[in-house]
């Protein structure tokens, strides 16, 4: 059976990574979480003092990009790949609200996007890949056979993210998370470099009132129909 490329874009906290992992596992495809890559660069920038609530030293970050080495390492026990920054497992640290509050700014930097998009395109040369992010269908894989744009109300997404952070043990408030969601929506949709857009040939998928099982079944059926037509 011929393999395809599946591009999943959409707003933050819409469950892109969850559905992408499920699809990749069901189809025997490779899964790539591009959001983790941007979060890794953001964590690096935070650690170096290049970005914070009061600092935006993007020139220093751009100059340091050659020093940033990213890779995904498969964790057999967990059943999925984790993000490594310069050989350090940072999977847990990149999921914090501290990183979330800065990642959209870092992801808007042209030089950062250029570096990561090149890496992403190389990963998908052989097809048989499920990749999620903000510009996968519009920039990274404009010829992807199956494109999805996931959305849900800001309040729904904030509740999901808030619960996830509480379950991790993070000390956050719902209002903080909602503010972060809305801020990221604005920056992602209005940035100059590769803004978050609905590609003309993408399926818009609003999961505000859907459970995980229904989401997966719908998406899986879509994918199978497209694969059968190849």
mmCIF file of C-alpha atoms in Angstrom:
data_model
loop_
_atom_site.group_PDB
_atom_site.id
_atom_site.type_symbol
_atom_site.label_atom_id
_atom_site.label_comp_id
_atom_site.label_asym_id
_atom_site.label_seq_id
_atom_site.Cartn_x
_atom_site.Cartn_y
_atom_site.Cartn_z
ATOM 1 C CA UNK A 1 0.000 0.000 0.000
ATOM 2 C CA UNK A 2 1.392 3.398 -1.030
ATOM 3 C CA UNK A 3 2.367 5.670 1.843
ATOM 4 C CA UNK A 4 1.248 9.281 2.155
ATOM 5 C CA UNK A 5 2.205 12.389 4.088
ATOM 6 C CA UNK A 6 -0.223 13.554 6.776
ATOM 7 C CA UNK A 7 0.023 17.214 7.838
ATOM 8 C CA UNK A 8 -1.849 18.297 10.953
ATOM 9 C CA UNK A 9 -1.980 22.016 11.703
ATOM 10 C CA UNK A 10 -4.088 24.080 14.071
ATOM 11 C CA UNK A 11 -4.285 26.172 17.187
ATOM 12 C CA UNK A 12 -2.495 25.384 20.444
ATOM 13 C CA UNK A 13 -4.052 22.790 22.769
ATOM 14 C CA UNK A 14 -6.346 21.289 20.143
ATOM 15 C CA UNK A 15 -4.869 17.831 20.662
ATOM 16 C CA UNK A 16 -2.803 17.776 17.477
ATOM 17 C CA UNK A 17 0.005 15.734 19.000
ATOM 18 C CA UNK A 18 -2.352 13.209 20.567
ATOM 19 C CA UNK A 19 -4.232 12.474 17.348
ATOM 20 C CA UNK A 20 -1.009 12.516 15.313
ATOM 21 C CA UNK A 21 0.573 9.899 17.589
ATOM 22 C CA UNK A 22 -2.529 7.716 17.343
ATOM 23 C CA UNK A 23 -2.635 7.942 13.561
ATOM 24 C CA UNK A 24 1.065 7.197 13.204
ATOM 25 C CA UNK A 25 0.756 4.136 15.420
ATOM 26 C CA UNK A 26 -2.335 2.824 13.607
ATOM 27 C CA UNK A 27 -0.795 3.301 10.154
ATOM 28 C CA UNK A 28 2.744 2.268 11.052
ATOM 29 C CA UNK A 29 4.004 5.746 10.160
ATOM 30 C CA UNK A 30 6.692 7.961 11.697
ATOM 31 C CA UNK A 31 5.396 10.717 14.003
ATOM 32 C CA UNK A 32 7.128 14.090 14.277
ATOM 33 C CA UNK A 33 6.070 16.718 16.825
ATOM 34 C CA UNK A 34 7.355 19.973 15.311
ATOM 35 C CA UNK A 35 6.000 21.916 18.266
ATOM 36 C CA UNK A 36 8.530 20.116 20.452
ATOM 37 C CA UNK A 37 11.292 21.372 18.170
ATOM 38 C CA UNK A 38 10.237 25.008 18.580
ATOM 39 C CA UNK A 39 9.801 24.470 22.294
ATOM 40 C CA UNK A 40 13.329 23.061 22.495
ATOM 41 C CA UNK A 41 14.791 26.155 20.827
ATOM 42 C CA UNK A 42 12.707 28.292 23.182
ATOM 43 C CA UNK A 43 14.011 26.431 26.221
ATOM 44 C CA UNK A 44 17.556 26.976 24.979
ATOM 45 C CA UNK A 45 16.832 30.698 24.563
ATOM 46 C CA UNK A 46 15.347 30.931 28.064
ATOM 47 C CA UNK A 47 18.312 29.142 29.623
ATOM 48 C CA UNK A 48 20.738 31.481 27.856
ATOM 49 C CA UNK A 49 18.768 34.561 28.895
ATOM 50 C CA UNK A 50 17.886 35.487 25.313
ATOM 51 C CA UNK A 51 14.129 35.578 25.959
ATOM 52 C CA UNK A 52 11.946 36.176 28.996
ATOM 53 C CA UNK A 53 8.921 38.242 29.974
ATOM 54 C CA UNK A 54 11.124 41.341 29.733
ATOM 55 C CA UNK A 55 13.884 40.273 27.301
ATOM 56 C CA UNK A 56 13.920 39.675 23.538
ATOM 57 C CA UNK A 57 17.537 39.303 22.430
ATOM 58 C CA UNK A 58 16.743 37.591 19.144
ATOM 59 C CA UNK A 59 20.065 38.516 17.516
ATOM 60 C CA UNK A 60 21.953 36.469 20.118
ATOM 61 C CA UNK A 61 19.582 33.539 19.624
ATOM 62 C CA UNK A 62 20.041 33.654 15.849
ATOM 63 C CA UNK A 63 23.816 33.710 16.279
ATOM 64 C CA UNK A 64 23.592 30.675 18.585
ATOM 65 C CA UNK A 65 21.452 28.527 16.250
ATOM 66 C CA UNK A 66 24.458 26.500 14.973
ATOM 67 C CA UNK A 67 25.006 25.393 18.586
ATOM 68 C CA UNK A 68 21.522 23.892 18.845
ATOM 69 C CA UNK A 69 21.293 20.197 18.037
ATOM 70 C CA UNK A 70 17.843 18.613 18.122
ATOM 71 C CA UNK A 71 16.826 14.978 17.784
ATOM 72 C CA UNK A 72 13.960 12.661 18.644
ATOM 73 C CA UNK A 73 14.876 9.517 20.573
ATOM 74 C CA UNK A 74 12.334 6.706 20.776
ATOM 75 C CA UNK A 75 11.424 5.660 24.314
ATOM 76 C CA UNK A 76 10.499 1.965 24.205
ATOM 77 C CA UNK A 77 8.746 2.062 27.594
ATOM 78 C CA UNK A 78 6.550 5.029 26.707
ATOM 79 C CA UNK A 79 6.018 3.985 23.102
ATOM 80 C CA UNK A 80 6.887 7.360 21.550
ATOM 81 C CA UNK A 81 9.886 9.566 20.800
ATOM 82 C CA UNK A 82 11.130 12.245 23.192
ATOM 83 C CA UNK A 83 12.816 15.554 22.408
ATOM 84 C CA UNK A 84 16.542 15.888 23.041
ATOM 85 C CA UNK A 85 18.445 19.178 23.059
ATOM 86 C CA UNK A 86 22.209 18.763 22.697
ATOM 87 C CA UNK A 87 21.877 15.151 23.927
ATOM 88 C CA UNK A 88 19.755 16.103 26.971
ATOM 89 C CA UNK A 89 16.234 14.726 27.376
ATOM 90 C CA UNK A 90 14.078 17.847 27.780
ATOM 91 C CA UNK A 91 10.662 16.326 27.046
ATOM 92 C CA UNK A 92 9.163 17.284 30.401
ATOM 93 C CA UNK A 93 10.746 20.721 30.686
ATOM 94 C CA UNK A 94 9.492 21.936 27.290
ATOM 95 C CA UNK A 95 5.856 21.307 28.279
ATOM 96 C CA UNK A 96 5.796 23.925 31.056
ATOM 97 C CA UNK A 97 3.815 27.159 30.933
ATOM 98 C CA UNK A 98 7.112 29.064 31.141
ATOM 99 C CA UNK A 99 8.109 27.686 27.742
ATOM 100 C CA UNK A 100 4.565 27.987 26.361
ATOM 101 C CA UNK A 101 4.535 31.700 27.190
ATOM 102 C CA UNK A 102 7.625 32.353 25.036
ATOM 103 C CA UNK A 103 7.446 29.793 22.231
ATOM 104 C CA UNK A 104 5.258 31.782 19.811
ATOM 105 C CA UNK A 105 7.744 34.675 19.876
ATOM 106 C CA UNK A 106 10.653 32.363 19.144
ATOM 107 C CA UNK A 107 8.718 30.508 16.450
ATOM 108 C CA UNK A 108 8.085 33.807 14.656
ATOM 109 C CA UNK A 109 11.818 34.348 14.032
ATOM 110 C CA UNK A 110 12.606 33.769 10.361
ATOM 111 C CA UNK A 111 16.003 32.164 10.961
ATOM 112 C CA UNK A 112 14.581 29.738 13.525
ATOM 113 C CA UNK A 113 11.806 28.677 11.149
ATOM 114 C CA UNK A 114 14.244 28.260 8.269
ATOM 115 C CA UNK A 115 16.481 25.951 10.315
ATOM 116 C CA UNK A 116 13.641 23.796 11.617
ATOM 117 C CA UNK A 117 11.653 23.634 8.370
ATOM 118 C CA UNK A 118 14.749 22.301 6.587
ATOM 119 C CA UNK A 119 15.037 19.582 9.230
ATOM 120 C CA UNK A 120 11.332 18.761 8.953
ATOM 121 C CA UNK A 121 11.368 18.498 5.165
ATOM 122 C CA UNK A 122 14.321 16.116 5.357
ATOM 123 C CA UNK A 123 12.426 13.926 7.834
ATOM 124 C CA UNK A 124 9.490 13.548 5.426
ATOM 125 C CA UNK A 125 11.270 12.756 2.177
ATOM 126 C CA UNK A 126 10.240 9.104 2.205
ATOM 127 C CA UNK A 127 6.590 9.819 3.120
ATOM 128 C CA UNK A 128 4.868 7.516 5.615
ATOM 129 C CA UNK A 129 4.958 10.362 8.130
ATOM 130 C CA UNK A 130 2.500 12.197 10.390
ATOM 131 C CA UNK A 131 3.694 15.668 11.315
ATOM 132 C CA UNK A 132 1.866 18.262 13.393
ATOM 133 C CA UNK A 133 2.496 21.945 13.929
ATOM 134 C CA UNK A 134 1.433 25.356 12.623
ATOM 135 C CA UNK A 135 2.667 25.445 9.019
ATOM 136 C CA UNK A 136 3.024 21.801 8.016
ATOM 137 C CA UNK A 137 0.375 21.784 5.291
ATOM 138 C CA UNK A 138 1.054 25.328 4.124
ATOM 139 C CA UNK A 139 4.876 25.446 4.165
ATOM 140 C CA UNK A 140 6.645 22.209 5.129
ATOM 141 C CA UNK A 141 4.548 19.782 3.064
ATOM 142 C CA UNK A 142 2.317 21.832 0.718
ATOM 143 C CA UNK A 143 1.834 18.692 -1.406
ATOM 144 C CA UNK A 144 0.758 16.457 1.496
ATOM 145 C CA UNK A 145 -2.018 14.101 0.474
ATOM 146 C CA UNK A 146 -3.931 14.564 3.740
ATOM 147 C CA UNK A 147 -4.074 17.944 5.470
ATOM 148 C CA UNK A 148 -6.017 18.665 8.652
ATOM 149 C CA UNK A 149 -6.569 21.975 10.445
ATOM 150 C CA UNK A 150 -7.653 21.417 14.041
ATOM 151 C CA UNK A 151 -9.556 24.017 16.035
ATOM 152 C CA UNK A 152 -11.673 24.458 19.163
ATOM 153 C CA UNK A 153 -12.843 27.398 21.249
ATOM 154 C CA UNK A 154 -10.164 29.169 23.337
ATOM 155 C CA UNK A 155 -12.068 28.314 26.526
ATOM 156 C CA UNK A 156 -12.246 24.616 25.653
ATOM 157 C CA UNK A 157 -8.551 24.513 24.848
ATOM 158 C CA UNK A 158 -7.635 26.415 28.003
ATOM 159 C CA UNK A 159 -9.591 23.945 30.163
ATOM 160 C CA UNK A 160 -7.789 21.023 28.524
ATOM 161 C CA UNK A 161 -4.380 22.605 28.952
ATOM 162 C CA UNK A 162 -5.130 23.685 32.523
ATOM 163 C CA UNK A 163 -6.088 20.126 33.521
ATOM 164 C CA UNK A 164 -2.997 18.744 31.807
ATOM 165 C CA UNK A 165 -0.708 21.143 33.679
ATOM 166 C CA UNK A 166 -2.405 20.438 37.024
ATOM 167 C CA UNK A 167 -2.027 16.696 36.437
ATOM 168 C CA UNK A 168 1.692 17.308 35.885
ATOM 169 C CA UNK A 169 1.878 19.106 39.197
ATOM 170 C CA UNK A 170 2.388 22.611 37.804
ATOM 171 C CA UNK A 171 1.201 25.570 39.882
ATOM 172 C CA UNK A 172 -0.981 27.535 37.422
ATOM 173 C CA UNK A 173 -4.398 29.184 37.290
ATOM 174 C CA UNK A 174 -7.041 28.780 34.607
ATOM 175 C CA UNK A 175 -6.911 32.515 33.843
ATOM 176 C CA UNK A 176 -3.158 32.304 33.214
ATOM 177 C CA UNK A 177 -3.650 29.419 30.804
ATOM 178 C CA UNK A 178 -6.533 31.116 28.960
ATOM 179 C CA UNK A 179 -4.461 34.281 28.572
ATOM 180 C CA UNK A 180 -1.593 32.210 27.181
ATOM 181 C CA UNK A 181 -3.877 30.406 24.713
ATOM 182 C CA UNK A 182 -5.313 33.668 23.374
ATOM 183 C CA UNK A 183 -1.896 35.279 23.169
ATOM 184 C CA UNK A 184 -0.441 32.350 21.234
ATOM 185 C CA UNK A 185 -3.433 32.353 18.865
ATOM 186 C CA UNK A 186 -2.839 36.004 18.025
ATOM 187 C CA UNK A 187 0.918 35.694 17.550
ATOM 188 C CA UNK A 188 0.677 32.447 15.560
ATOM 189 C CA UNK A 189 -1.990 33.858 13.227
ATOM 190 C CA UNK A 190 -0.449 37.308 12.719
ATOM 191 C CA UNK A 191 3.282 36.671 12.513
ATOM 192 C CA UNK A 192 5.083 37.620 9.303
ATOM 193 C CA UNK A 193 6.862 34.300 8.800
ATOM 194 C CA UNK A 194 4.625 31.320 7.972
ATOM 195 C CA UNK A 195 1.517 32.394 9.904
ATOM 196 C CA UNK A 196 -1.013 29.832 11.046
ATOM 197 C CA UNK A 197 -3.547 29.582 8.211
ATOM 198 C CA UNK A 198 -6.152 27.147 6.941
ATOM 199 C CA UNK A 199 -4.730 25.693 3.725
ATOM 200 C CA UNK A 200 -7.239 25.628 0.867
ATOM 201 C CA UNK A 201 -7.126 21.839 0.583
ATOM 202 C CA UNK A 202 -7.152 21.107 4.337
ATOM 203 C CA UNK A 203 -10.052 19.608 6.270
ATOM 204 C CA UNK A 204 -11.127 21.911 9.113
ATOM 205 C CA UNK A 205 -11.693 19.776 12.195
ATOM 206 C CA UNK A 206 -13.442 21.384 15.185
ATOM 207 C CA UNK A 207 -13.129 19.034 18.145
ATOM 208 C CA UNK A 208 -14.693 21.284 20.808
ATOM 209 C CA UNK A 209 -17.377 18.686 21.558
ATOM 210 C CA UNK A 210 -15.559 15.479 20.608
ATOM 211 C CA UNK A 211 -13.937 12.827 22.745
ATOM 212 C CA UNK A 212 -10.592 11.256 21.861
ATOM 213 C CA UNK A 213 -12.124 8.056 20.485
ATOM 214 C CA UNK A 214 -14.470 9.867 18.096
ATOM 215 C CA UNK A 215 -11.663 12.163 16.930
ATOM 216 C CA UNK A 216 -9.356 9.267 16.169
ATOM 217 C CA UNK A 217 -11.996 7.203 14.380
ATOM 218 C CA UNK A 218 -12.982 10.102 12.117
ATOM 219 C CA UNK A 219 -9.394 11.028 11.327
ATOM 220 C CA UNK A 220 -8.350 7.424 10.774
ATOM 221 C CA UNK A 221 -11.221 6.843 8.352
ATOM 222 C CA UNK A 222 -10.293 9.999 6.434
ATOM 223 C CA UNK A 223 -6.706 8.794 6.148
ATOM 224 C CA UNK A 224 -7.642 5.299 5.003
ATOM 225 C CA UNK A 225 -9.901 6.648 2.265
ATOM 226 C CA UNK A 226 -7.111 8.886 0.958
ATOM 227 C CA UNK A 227 -4.544 6.059 1.097
ATOM 228 C CA UNK A 228 -6.869 3.762 -0.843
ATOM 229 C CA UNK A 229 -7.108 6.340 -3.642
ATOM 230 C CA UNK A 230 -3.333 6.525 -4.139
#
